[in-house]
Amino acid sequence: MKTKSLCVLGFFFVVMFVVNSFMPYYRDDYLAGIIWKTPHRLENFGDVLTSLILYYEFHGGRLVSFFLQFVIMLYDKVYFNALNALAFISMMTLIVMHAAREINALKHPKLLFAAGIFMWLGIFDFGEVVVWLCGSVVYLWTGVLAALFLLPYNLALKGKFLKYNPFLSFIMLCLGIVGACSVENLTVTTSLIAFGVCAYLYKKKTLKCHLVFGAIGSLLGTLICIFAPGNFQRIIDDEDRGMIFHILNQIPANLEMLLFMLPVILLMILSYRLLKVDLATEKGLSKENIVSVKKHHFALLTFVGLTLLSYMTNGFFQYSIYNAIVAAVLSPLGLTDYTTISHFHNTMSGVDEALLYILAVSYIYLKGAEVLHITKAEIAFAKSITLKDIINRYVEAKTAAFFVLLSLFNNMVVMGAPSFPGRALFSSSCIFIMGAVALISAKPAYDAIFESVNGKAIRISGIMLVIFLQIASIAVLHSIYL
């Protein structure tokens, strides 16, 4: 198991290293290479501290990530390429640790591989938060620190505590400060979890000293991050956006995250159905004798072919939709100014690619339900089994439900931030993936998806989809690099 896990981690490390090697410096990377808001390049550690102070005073409180950015820019990019690949596989490992709620993630090579696939498929703005230097340091690296800090709290809820060490409390205090002084929404979530777990364990009379120190450190990190003078300056600059804007912004933000998570969500639905059938069988409900009818999904495949033809020619399909919406919706509303039309045109220019991806993933889902014999008709006998029943029966389902709700809450917290770029969805996406990995680790789902002959089609489809995206990423970045 350990050898297989190391091979999985090694594979993703190599892919990420190659991808990062072809990614040039971009936009904010150049700003990170100079003393903040000055024309002078960073040349030594003193310059790093000067730049960090200026950043904190005039822009924001993400001290840890910007400190790391400034330090990285002192050295050749090859060091970042290696460290970023390491950060990626570290996040994969931590996702499995949190989902399985144990330290030894190397026992689960298939879950590690699933975590890597889910990250490639499900993380919104993957290039900006995992590949781009500034973006990955701000989101991926601090996400790793926060996930590492919160791991002892997750384990403690399961009754697993770290062995006593006289320096453990100090380590947790420092890790709490570093882990929480990250991104605005994640820092609040991190502190709330730390104090929430402490309160729960105190009530159960199992609270340990190092967890308290960790929570205190997390609170300090949150205060440092949130109350940075630079944040108040950004709020002044952003004062034209009221609370209504921030509330309404939650709708597209969460929809975007769920759209990118589509393949992960569909696999979770398959896992849910597998658990439902297993619980129904356990309760003695008899499965109806239904003859499985193989469907060819001609309508779906025709739609795929039409979209593919449009994509490979002149985009006739997406521009037909574009023209129809402009004529039927935007024109009657008087929204035909240059800015609106330009933005809408930019949005619609990617419809063919998006549809191809959604339709392909949907087809894999439908075929997966067929080969696993969990179509709607085949699980009708288990209709009396509710979501609550499954959560009560399978601890993995309960863990998954917690992580999914936590990811949505983590997005809501950012309403108080000056702005909400798509990149801020990263931590929520990783939390959501923890829930997905937890759900598929339940034995009935795990056996059907990873061990059974029928699950082979799903495994191959997932691997091919990710390899295609990896090759495409490398090809595009290589063309830029040249």
GROMACS .gro file of C-alpha atoms in nm:
model
  482
    1MET     CA    1   0.000   0.000   0.000
    2LYS     CA    2   0.276   0.242   0.094
    3THR     CA    3   0.460   0.183  -0.235
    4LYS     CA    4   0.142   0.241  -0.436
    5SER     CA    5   0.068   0.560  -0.244
    6LEU     CA    6   0.420   0.692  -0.302
    7CYS     CA    7   0.382   0.615  -0.673
    8VAL     CA    8   0.054   0.811  -0.682
    9LEU     CA    9   0.211   1.107  -0.504
   10GLY     CA   10   0.518   1.084  -0.726
   11PHE     CA   11   0.304   1.089  -1.040
   12PHE     CA   12   0.118   1.404  -0.938
   13PHE     CA   13   0.441   1.566  -0.818
   14VAL     CA   14   0.606   1.514  -1.158
   15VAL     CA   15   0.301   1.641  -1.348
   16MET     CA   16   0.274   1.951  -1.130
   17PHE     CA   17   0.648   2.018  -1.156
   18VAL     CA   18   0.632   2.000  -1.536
   19VAL     CA   19   0.324   2.224  -1.548
   20ASN     CA   20   0.486   2.481  -1.321
   21SER     CA   21   0.811   2.467  -1.519
   22PHE     CA   22   0.626   2.586  -1.830
   23MET     CA   23   0.432   2.856  -1.644
   24PRO     CA   24   0.611   3.193  -1.676
   25TYR     CA   25   0.592   3.478  -1.429
   26TYR     CA   26   0.257   3.649  -1.468
   27ARG     CA   27   0.099   3.978  -1.359
   28ASP     CA   28   0.126   4.005  -0.978
   29ASP     CA   29   0.443   3.794  -0.978
   30TYR     CA   30   0.632   4.100  -1.101
   31LEU     CA   31   0.482   4.313  -0.823
   32ALA     CA   32   0.593   4.050  -0.570
   33GLY     CA   33   0.948   4.089  -0.698
   34ILE     CA   34   0.975   4.454  -0.593
   35ILE     CA   35   0.941   4.636  -0.262
   36TRP     CA   36   0.570   4.707  -0.225
   37LYS     CA   37   0.458   5.012  -0.425
   38THR     CA   38   0.815   5.113  -0.508
   39PRO     CA   39   1.030   5.067  -0.821
   40HIS     CA   40   1.306   4.886  -0.627
   41ARG     CA   41   1.366   4.512  -0.667
   42LEU     CA   42   1.378   4.278  -0.369
   43GLU     CA   43   1.743   4.193  -0.310
   44ASN     CA   44   1.767   4.061   0.046
   45PHE     CA   45   1.569   3.959   0.351
   46GLY     CA   46   1.559   4.317   0.478
   47ASP     CA   47   1.379   4.420   0.160
   48VAL     CA   48   1.130   4.138   0.219
   49LEU     CA   49   1.042   4.270   0.565
   50THR     CA   50   1.015   4.628   0.436
   51SER     CA   51   0.783   4.517   0.157
   52LEU     CA   52   0.575   4.311   0.399
   53ILE     CA   53   0.523   4.608   0.633
   54LEU     CA   54   0.415   4.830   0.343
   55TYR     CA   55   0.180   4.560   0.215
   56TYR     CA   56   0.020   4.518   0.559
   57GLU     CA   57  -0.026   4.892   0.600
   58PHE     CA   58  -0.170   4.970   0.259
   59HIS     CA   59  -0.327   4.654   0.114
   60GLY     CA   60  -0.418   4.357   0.336
   61GLY     CA   61  -0.348   4.112   0.615
   62ARG     CA   62  -0.238   3.798   0.432
   63LEU     CA   63   0.104   3.820   0.593
   64VAL     CA   64   0.204   3.455   0.565
   65SER     CA   65   0.133   3.416   0.195
   66PHE     CA   66   0.286   3.749   0.096
   67PHE     CA   67   0.593   3.683   0.308
   68LEU     CA   68   0.636   3.353   0.123
   69GLN     CA   69   0.582   3.525  -0.213
   70PHE     CA   70   0.846   3.787  -0.141
   71VAL     CA   71   1.098   3.526  -0.022
   72ILE     CA   72   1.035   3.300  -0.324
   73MET     CA   73   1.101   3.591  -0.561
   74LEU     CA   74   1.455   3.619  -0.426
   75TYR     CA   75   1.543   3.285  -0.584
   76ASP     CA   76   1.525   3.108  -0.919
   77LYS     CA   77   1.175   2.989  -1.014
   78VAL     CA   78   1.283   2.624  -1.021
   79TYR     CA   79   1.267   2.622  -0.641
   80PHE     CA   80   0.908   2.741  -0.652
   81ASN     CA   81   0.824   2.474  -0.911
   82ALA     CA   82   0.942   2.200  -0.676
   83LEU     CA   83   0.785   2.352  -0.364
   84ASN     CA   84   0.452   2.406  -0.538
   85ALA     CA   85   0.442   2.045  -0.660
   86LEU     CA   86   0.516   1.942  -0.301
   87ALA     CA   87   0.234   2.167  -0.176
   88PHE     CA   88  -0.008   2.005  -0.422
   89ILE     CA   89   0.063   1.649  -0.309
   90SER     CA   90   0.061   1.770   0.053
   91MET     CA   91  -0.294   1.898   0.002
   92MET     CA   92  -0.388   1.564  -0.157
   93THR     CA   93  -0.252   1.385   0.150
   94LEU     CA   94  -0.423   1.618   0.397
   95ILE     CA   95  -0.755   1.578   0.215
   96VAL     CA   96  -0.733   1.201   0.266
   97MET     CA   97  -0.622   1.245   0.628
   98HIS     CA   98  -0.923   1.462   0.703
   99ALA     CA   99  -1.165   1.242   0.508
  100ALA     CA  100  -1.041   0.916   0.660
  101ARG     CA  101  -0.974   1.089   0.994
  102GLU     CA  102  -0.637   0.926   1.047
  103ILE     CA  103  -0.271   1.020   1.018
  104ASN     CA  104  -0.152   0.745   0.786
  105ALA     CA  105  -0.286   0.848   0.446
  106LEU     CA  106  -0.042   0.612   0.274
  107LYS     CA  107  -0.275   0.325   0.365
  108HIS     CA  108  -0.520   0.458   0.107
  109PRO     CA  109  -0.352   0.481  -0.237
  110LYS     CA  110  -0.684   0.476  -0.422
  111LEU     CA  111  -0.826   0.755  -0.209
  112LEU     CA  112  -0.508   0.956  -0.268
  113PHE     CA  113  -0.548   0.909  -0.642
  114ALA     CA  114  -0.915   1.009  -0.614
  115ALA     CA  115  -0.817   1.323  -0.420
  116GLY     CA  116  -0.571   1.417  -0.695
  117ILE     CA  117  -0.831   1.360  -0.966
  118PHE     CA  118  -1.094   1.559  -0.774
  119MET     CA  119  -0.853   1.850  -0.734
  120TRP     CA  120  -0.777   1.859  -1.107
  121LEU     CA  121  -1.142   1.831  -1.203
  122GLY     CA  122  -1.315   2.026  -0.930
  123ILE     CA  123  -1.107   2.326  -0.825
  124PHE     CA  124  -1.234   2.651  -0.970
  125ASP     CA  125  -0.974   2.860  -1.156
  126PHE     CA  126  -0.723   2.576  -1.120
  127GLY     CA  127  -0.449   2.764  -1.303
  128GLU     CA  128  -0.483   3.073  -1.085
  129VAL     CA  129  -0.477   2.894  -0.748
  130VAL     CA  130  -0.254   2.593  -0.814
  131VAL     CA  131  -0.019   2.687  -1.100
  132TRP     CA  132   0.029   3.066  -1.097
  133LEU     CA  133   0.300   3.164  -0.847
  134CYS     CA  134   0.118   3.439  -0.654
  135GLY     CA  135  -0.217   3.262  -0.665
  136SER     CA  136  -0.086   2.926  -0.550
  137VAL     CA  137   0.111   3.074  -0.261
  138VAL     CA  138  -0.193   3.272  -0.143
  139TYR     CA  139  -0.444   2.987  -0.175
  140LEU     CA  140  -0.278   2.646  -0.211
  141TRP     CA  141   0.009   2.698   0.031
  142THR     CA  142  -0.196   2.866   0.303
  143GLY     CA  143  -0.466   2.604   0.247
  144VAL     CA  144  -0.209   2.336   0.326
  145LEU     CA  145  -0.109   2.519   0.646
  146ALA     CA  146  -0.471   2.558   0.758
  147ALA     CA  147  -0.555   2.193   0.681
  148LEU     CA  148  -0.245   2.080   0.872
  149PHE     CA  149  -0.337   2.296   1.170
  150LEU     CA  150  -0.696   2.167   1.183
  151LEU     CA  151  -0.600   1.798   1.154
  152PRO     CA  152  -0.545   1.747   1.532
  153TYR     CA  153  -0.893   1.890   1.595
  154ASN     CA  154  -1.052   1.649   1.346
  155LEU     CA  155  -0.866   1.357   1.501
  156ALA     CA  156  -0.961   1.470   1.851
  157LEU     CA  157  -1.331   1.453   1.761
  158LYS     CA  158  -1.273   1.087   1.680
  159GLY     CA  159  -1.098   1.031   2.011
  160LYS     CA  160  -0.748   1.030   1.861
  161PHE     CA  161  -0.505   1.266   2.031
  162LEU     CA  162  -0.145   1.349   1.948
  163LYS     CA  163   0.112   1.206   2.187
  164TYR     CA  164   0.213   1.445   2.462
  165ASN     CA  165   0.516   1.657   2.388
  166PRO     CA  166   0.631   1.951   2.604
  167PHE     CA  167   0.669   2.164   2.290
  168LEU     CA  168   0.336   2.061   2.136
  169SER     CA  169   0.139   2.353   2.279
  170PHE     CA  170   0.396   2.602   2.149
  171ILE     CA  171   0.395   2.433   1.807
  172MET     CA  172   0.014   2.448   1.791
  173LEU     CA  173   0.017   2.814   1.898
  174CYS     CA  174   0.257   2.905   1.617
  175LEU     CA  175   0.080   2.684   1.363
  176GLY     CA  176  -0.251   2.843   1.462
  177ILE     CA  177  -0.117   3.191   1.393
  178VAL     CA  178   0.039   3.086   1.062
  179GLY     CA  179  -0.258   2.874   0.952
  180ALA     CA  180  -0.515   3.142   1.030
  181CYS     CA  181  -0.325   3.441   0.893
  182SER     CA  182  -0.422   3.334   0.543
  183VAL     CA  183  -0.730   3.429   0.338
  184GLU     CA  184  -1.020   3.627   0.485
  185ASN     CA  185  -1.292   3.362   0.465
  186LEU     CA  186  -1.064   3.070   0.557
  187THR     CA  187  -0.918   3.246   0.860
  188VAL     CA  188  -1.263   3.296   1.015
  189THR     CA  189  -1.364   2.937   0.941
  190THR     CA  190  -1.038   2.805   1.088
  191SER     CA  191  -1.081   2.991   1.416
  192LEU     CA  192  -1.448   2.898   1.450
  193ILE     CA  193  -1.366   2.529   1.401
  194ALA     CA  194  -1.079   2.541   1.651
  195PHE     CA  195  -1.289   2.708   1.923
  196GLY     CA  196  -1.595   2.497   1.839
  197VAL     CA  197  -1.402   2.173   1.881
  198CYS     CA  198  -1.246   2.301   2.204
  199ALA     CA  199  -1.591   2.384   2.344
  200TYR     CA  200  -1.723   2.040   2.247
  201LEU     CA  201  -1.426   1.855   2.399
  202TYR     CA  202  -1.445   2.069   2.715
  203LYS     CA  203  -1.805   1.960   2.756
  204LYS     CA  204  -1.695   1.598   2.709
  205LYS     CA  205  -1.406   1.656   2.955
  206THR     CA  206  -1.147   1.542   2.700
  207LEU     CA  207  -1.000   1.880   2.606
  208LYS     CA  208  -0.620   1.884   2.573
  209CYS     CA  209  -0.394   2.180   2.642
  210HIS     CA  210  -0.234   2.192   2.296
  211LEU     CA  211  -0.575   2.232   2.131
  212VAL     CA  212  -0.648   2.536   2.348
  213PHE     CA  213  -0.316   2.695   2.256
  214GLY     CA  214  -0.386   2.620   1.891
  215ALA     CA  215  -0.723   2.794   1.912
  216ILE     CA  216  -0.564   3.098   2.078
  217GLY     CA  217  -0.303   3.111   1.802
  218SER     CA  218  -0.574   3.083   1.540
  219LEU     CA  219  -0.764   3.374   1.695
  220LEU     CA  220  -0.449   3.586   1.696
  221GLY     CA  221  -0.390   3.500   1.331
  222THR     CA  222  -0.747   3.592   1.243
  223LEU     CA  223  -0.723   3.927   1.420
  224ILE     CA  224  -0.392   4.004   1.247
  225CYS     CA  225  -0.542   3.914   0.909
  226ILE     CA  226  -0.882   4.082   0.941
  227PHE     CA  227  -0.779   4.403   1.116
  228ALA     CA  228  -0.487   4.489   0.891
  229PRO     CA  229  -0.484   4.864   0.812
  230GLY     CA  230  -0.467   4.776   0.444
  231ASN     CA  231  -0.803   4.598   0.461
  232PHE     CA  232  -0.974   4.915   0.580
  233GLN     CA  233  -0.815   5.106   0.293
  234ARG     CA  234  -0.953   4.847   0.048
  235ILE     CA  235  -1.298   4.881   0.206
  236ILE     CA  236  -1.285   5.258   0.148
  237ASP     CA  237  -1.183   5.198  -0.213
  238ASP     CA  238  -1.471   4.952  -0.247
  239GLU     CA  239  -1.737   5.155  -0.062
  240ASP     CA  240  -1.961   5.175  -0.370
  241ARG     CA  241  -2.044   4.805  -0.322
  242GLY     CA  242  -2.309   4.763  -0.054
  243MET     CA  243  -2.401   4.455   0.147
  244ILE     CA  244  -2.671   4.365  -0.107
  245PHE     CA  245  -2.397   4.323  -0.367
  246HIS     CA  246  -2.199   4.092  -0.140
  247ILE     CA  247  -2.507   3.885  -0.055
  248LEU     CA  248  -2.616   3.849  -0.418
  249ASN     CA  249  -2.259   3.770  -0.516
  250GLN     CA  250  -2.297   3.448  -0.315
  251ILE     CA  251  -2.536   3.307  -0.576
  252PRO     CA  252  -2.298   3.300  -0.875
  253ALA     CA  253  -2.002   3.220  -0.648
  254ASN     CA  254  -2.157   2.903  -0.510
  255LEU     CA  255  -2.300   2.806  -0.849
  256GLU     CA  256  -1.954   2.841  -1.005
  257MET     CA  257  -1.803   2.617  -0.740
  258LEU     CA  258  -2.074   2.355  -0.784
  259LEU     CA  259  -2.043   2.369  -1.165
  260PHE     CA  260  -1.672   2.293  -1.151
  261MET     CA  261  -1.748   2.025  -0.893
  262LEU     CA  262  -1.996   1.857  -1.130
  263PRO     CA  263  -1.796   1.533  -1.183
  264VAL     CA  264  -1.726   1.512  -0.810
  265ILE     CA  265  -2.092   1.573  -0.725
  266LEU     CA  266  -2.210   1.311  -0.974
  267LEU     CA  267  -1.973   1.053  -0.825
  268MET     CA  268  -2.108   1.144  -0.481
  269ILE     CA  269  -2.461   1.080  -0.610
  270LEU     CA  270  -2.352   0.737  -0.734
  271SER     CA  271  -2.194   0.669  -0.393
  272TYR     CA  272  -2.511   0.782  -0.218
  273ARG     CA  273  -2.715   0.540  -0.428
  274LEU     CA  274  -2.476   0.257  -0.347
  275LEU     CA  275  -2.511   0.327   0.025
  276LYS     CA  276  -2.888   0.348  -0.012
  277VAL     CA  277  -2.905   0.006  -0.177
  278ASP     CA  278  -2.669  -0.144   0.081
  279LEU     CA  279  -2.872  -0.011   0.373
  280ALA     CA  280  -3.199  -0.126   0.215
  281THR     CA  281  -3.056  -0.475   0.169
  282GLU     CA  282  -2.929  -0.470   0.526
  283LYS     CA  283  -3.281  -0.389   0.645
  284GLY     CA  284  -3.421  -0.683   0.451
  285LEU     CA  285  -3.595  -0.491   0.175
  286SER     CA  286  -3.625  -0.715  -0.129
  287LYS     CA  287  -3.487  -0.593  -0.458
  288GLU     CA  288  -3.737  -0.607  -0.738
  289ASN     CA  289  -3.657  -0.833  -1.030
  290ILE     CA  290  -3.588  -0.563  -1.287
  291VAL     CA  291  -3.427  -0.649  -1.616
  292SER     CA  292  -3.148  -0.399  -1.677
  293VAL     CA  293  -3.203  -0.232  -2.014
  294LYS     CA  294  -2.890  -0.098  -2.179
  295LYS     CA  295  -2.952   0.256  -2.298
  296HIS     CA  296  -2.749   0.416  -2.572
  297HIS     CA  297  -2.845   0.778  -2.493
  298PHE     CA  298  -2.869   0.874  -2.859
  299ALA     CA  299  -3.009   1.222  -2.782
  300LEU     CA  300  -2.719   1.302  -2.549
  301LEU     CA  301  -2.458   1.170  -2.792
  302THR     CA  302  -2.619   1.366  -3.077
  303PHE     CA  303  -2.595   1.681  -2.867
  304VAL     CA  304  -2.229   1.599  -2.794
  305GLY     CA  305  -2.161   1.554  -3.165
  306LEU     CA  306  -2.334   1.881  -3.253
  307THR     CA  307  -2.137   2.071  -2.991
  308LEU     CA  308  -1.811   1.909  -3.098
  309LEU     CA  309  -1.877   2.001  -3.461
  310SER     CA  310  -1.949   2.360  -3.357
  311TYR     CA  311  -1.631   2.375  -3.151
  312MET     CA  312  -1.416   2.239  -3.436
  313THR     CA  313  -1.563   2.475  -3.698
  314ASN     CA  314  -1.694   2.828  -3.650
  315GLY     CA  315  -1.876   2.800  -3.318
  316PHE     CA  316  -2.217   2.813  -3.484
  317PHE     CA  317  -2.390   2.654  -3.187
  318GLN     CA  318  -2.269   2.894  -2.919
  319TYR     CA  319  -2.319   3.199  -3.142
  320SER     CA  320  -2.674   3.090  -3.224
  321ILE     CA  321  -2.746   3.091  -2.852
  322TYR     CA  322  -2.564   3.424  -2.817
  323ASN     CA  323  -2.766   3.592  -3.093
  324ALA     CA  324  -3.094   3.452  -2.960
  325ILE     CA  325  -3.031   3.588  -2.608
  326VAL     CA  326  -2.922   3.929  -2.739
  327ALA     CA  327  -3.234   3.956  -2.956
  328ALA     CA  328  -3.486   3.814  -2.708
  329VAL     CA  329  -3.350   3.938  -2.374
  330LEU     CA  330  -3.080   4.205  -2.384
  331SER     CA  331  -3.225   4.422  -2.662
  332PRO     CA  332  -3.577   4.452  -2.511
  333LEU     CA  333  -3.415   4.546  -2.179
  334GLY     CA  334  -3.196   4.807  -2.344
  335LEU     CA  335  -2.876   4.632  -2.236
  336THR     CA  336  -2.692   4.676  -2.563
  337ASP     CA  337  -2.414   4.911  -2.456
  338TYR     CA  338  -2.058   4.820  -2.549
  339THR     CA  339  -1.953   4.704  -2.201
  340THR     CA  340  -2.250   4.468  -2.151
  341ILE     CA  341  -2.229   4.319  -2.500
  342SER     CA  342  -1.851   4.281  -2.472
  343HIS     CA  343  -1.875   4.100  -2.139
  344PHE     CA  344  -2.161   3.880  -2.257
  345HIS     CA  345  -1.973   3.794  -2.577
  346ASN     CA  346  -1.669   3.699  -2.371
  347THR     CA  347  -1.886   3.474  -2.152
  348MET     CA  348  -2.055   3.302  -2.445
  349SER     CA  349  -1.727   3.241  -2.630
  350GLY     CA  350  -1.660   2.942  -2.405
  351VAL     CA  351  -2.004   2.780  -2.425
  352ASP     CA  352  -1.899   2.503  -2.665
  353GLU     CA  353  -1.611   2.391  -2.442
  354ALA     CA  354  -1.825   2.406  -2.128
  355LEU     CA  355  -2.109   2.211  -2.288
  356LEU     CA  356  -1.872   1.944  -2.419
  357TYR     CA  357  -1.729   1.896  -2.071
  358ILE     CA  358  -2.069   1.889  -1.899
  359LEU     CA  359  -2.219   1.650  -2.154
  360ALA     CA  360  -1.919   1.416  -2.141
  361VAL     CA  361  -1.927   1.403  -1.761
  362SER     CA  362  -2.305   1.349  -1.765
  363TYR     CA  363  -2.266   1.058  -2.009
  364ILE     CA  364  -2.005   0.896  -1.782
  365TYR     CA  365  -2.245   0.937  -1.489
  366LEU     CA  366  -2.536   0.775  -1.674
  367LYS     CA  367  -2.323   0.482  -1.791
  368GLY     CA  368  -2.180   0.449  -1.440
  369ALA     CA  369  -2.528   0.418  -1.291
  370GLU     CA  370  -2.607   0.148  -1.547
  371VAL     CA  371  -2.297  -0.067  -1.496
  372LEU     CA  372  -2.329  -0.044  -1.117
  373HIS     CA  373  -2.700  -0.133  -1.141
  374ILE     CA  374  -2.813   0.172  -0.947
  375THR     CA  375  -3.036   0.341  -1.203
  376LYS     CA  376  -3.351   0.507  -1.073
  377ALA     CA  377  -3.560   0.201  -1.157
  378GLU     CA  378  -3.314  -0.041  -0.996
  379ILE     CA  379  -3.305   0.141  -0.662
  380ALA     CA  380  -3.681   0.201  -0.643
  381PHE     CA  381  -3.709  -0.073  -0.379
  382ALA     CA  382  -3.497   0.142  -0.146
  383LYS     CA  383  -3.716   0.454  -0.170
  384SER     CA  384  -3.802   0.434   0.199
  385ILE     CA  385  -3.435   0.489   0.289
  386THR     CA  386  -3.377   0.858   0.359
  387LEU     CA  387  -3.066   1.074   0.366
  388LYS     CA  388  -3.098   1.088   0.744
  389ASP     CA  389  -3.095   0.707   0.760
  390ILE     CA  390  -2.775   0.693   0.557
  391ILE     CA  391  -2.604   0.961   0.767
  392ASN     CA  392  -2.698   0.777   1.085
  393ARG     CA  393  -2.579   0.440   0.950
  394TYR     CA  394  -2.251   0.538   0.783
  395VAL     CA  395  -2.006   0.758   0.970
  396GLU     CA  396  -1.840   0.840   0.636
  397ALA     CA  397  -2.168   0.991   0.515
  398LYS     CA  398  -2.192   1.200   0.830
  399THR     CA  399  -1.836   1.324   0.775
  400ALA     CA  400  -1.916   1.404   0.412
  401ALA     CA  401  -2.228   1.600   0.506
  402PHE     CA  402  -2.028   1.806   0.756
  403PHE     CA  403  -1.759   1.896   0.501
  404VAL     CA  404  -2.012   1.988   0.231
  405LEU     CA  405  -2.198   2.222   0.467
  406LEU     CA  406  -1.869   2.364   0.592
  407SER     CA  407  -1.759   2.445   0.236
  408LEU     CA  408  -2.080   2.642   0.173
  409PHE     CA  409  -2.041   2.822   0.506
  410ASN     CA  410  -1.682   2.908   0.417
  411ASN     CA  411  -1.809   3.086   0.106
  412MET     CA  412  -2.069   3.280   0.303
  413VAL     CA  413  -1.806   3.414   0.542
  414VAL     CA  414  -1.641   3.609   0.262
  415MET     CA  415  -1.943   3.841   0.234
  416GLY     CA  416  -1.757   4.081   0.461
  417ALA     CA  417  -1.450   4.094   0.237
  418PRO     CA  418  -1.396   4.391   0.002
  419SER     CA  419  -1.417   4.164  -0.303
  420PHE     CA  420  -1.486   3.800  -0.386
  421PRO     CA  421  -1.272   3.677  -0.676
  422GLY     CA  422  -1.326   3.325  -0.804
  423ARG     CA  423  -0.991   3.231  -0.653
  424ALA     CA  424  -1.143   3.266  -0.306
  425LEU     CA  425  -1.342   2.949  -0.377
  426PHE     CA  426  -1.026   2.739  -0.344
  427SER     CA  427  -1.050   2.654   0.025
  428SER     CA  428  -1.421   2.576  -0.006
  429SER     CA  429  -1.347   2.349  -0.302
  430CYS     CA  430  -1.087   2.157  -0.101
  431ILE     CA  431  -1.327   2.120   0.191
  432PHE     CA  432  -1.595   1.994  -0.048
  433ILE     CA  433  -1.346   1.742  -0.191
  434MET     CA  434  -1.276   1.619   0.163
  435GLY     CA  435  -1.647   1.540   0.185
  436ALA     CA  436  -1.641   1.357  -0.149
  437VAL     CA  437  -1.341   1.145  -0.049
  438ALA     CA  438  -1.507   1.066   0.284
  439LEU     CA  439  -1.825   0.950   0.111
  440ILE     CA  440  -1.657   0.722  -0.143
  441SER     CA  441  -1.448   0.570   0.137
  442ALA     CA  442  -1.763   0.407   0.282
  443LYS     CA  443  -1.718   0.034   0.219
  444PRO     CA  444  -2.021  -0.027  -0.010
  445ALA     CA  445  -1.924   0.267  -0.231
  446TYR     CA  446  -1.551   0.197  -0.216
  447ASP     CA  447  -1.589  -0.169  -0.312
  448ALA     CA  448  -1.822  -0.092  -0.602
  449ILE     CA  449  -1.619   0.196  -0.745
  450PHE     CA  450  -1.261   0.084  -0.678
  451GLU     CA  451  -1.273  -0.294  -0.647
  452SER     CA  452  -1.555  -0.430  -0.861
  453VAL     CA  453  -1.536  -0.522  -1.229
  454ASN     CA  454  -1.844  -0.308  -1.294
  455GLY     CA  455  -1.668  -0.002  -1.156
  456LYS     CA  456  -1.382  -0.034  -1.404
  457ALA     CA  457  -1.558   0.189  -1.659
  458ILE     CA  458  -1.584   0.471  -1.405
  459ARG     CA  459  -1.220   0.434  -1.303
  460ILE     CA  460  -1.095   0.440  -1.661
  461SER     CA  461  -1.319   0.735  -1.753
  462GLY     CA  462  -1.196   0.941  -1.459
  463ILE     CA  463  -0.832   0.866  -1.533
  464MET     CA  464  -0.869   0.946  -1.904
  465LEU     CA  465  -1.049   1.273  -1.829
  466VAL     CA  466  -0.776   1.391  -1.593
  467ILE     CA  467  -0.491   1.280  -1.818
  468PHE     CA  468  -0.653   1.471  -2.105
  469LEU     CA  469  -0.671   1.786  -1.893
  470GLN     CA  470  -0.312   1.741  -1.776
  471ILE     CA  471  -0.182   1.695  -2.130
  472ALA     CA  472  -0.386   1.995  -2.247
  473SER     CA  473  -0.249   2.208  -1.962
  474ILE     CA  474   0.109   2.111  -2.039
  475ALA     CA  475   0.058   2.170  -2.413
  476VAL     CA  476  -0.092   2.517  -2.363
  477LEU     CA  477   0.171   2.626  -2.112
  478HIS     CA  478   0.448   2.484  -2.330
  479SER     CA  479   0.326   2.694  -2.622
  480ILE     CA  480   0.335   3.002  -2.398
  481TYR     CA  481   0.678   2.906  -2.265
  482LEU     CA  482   0.820   2.882  -2.618
   0.00000   0.00000   0.00000
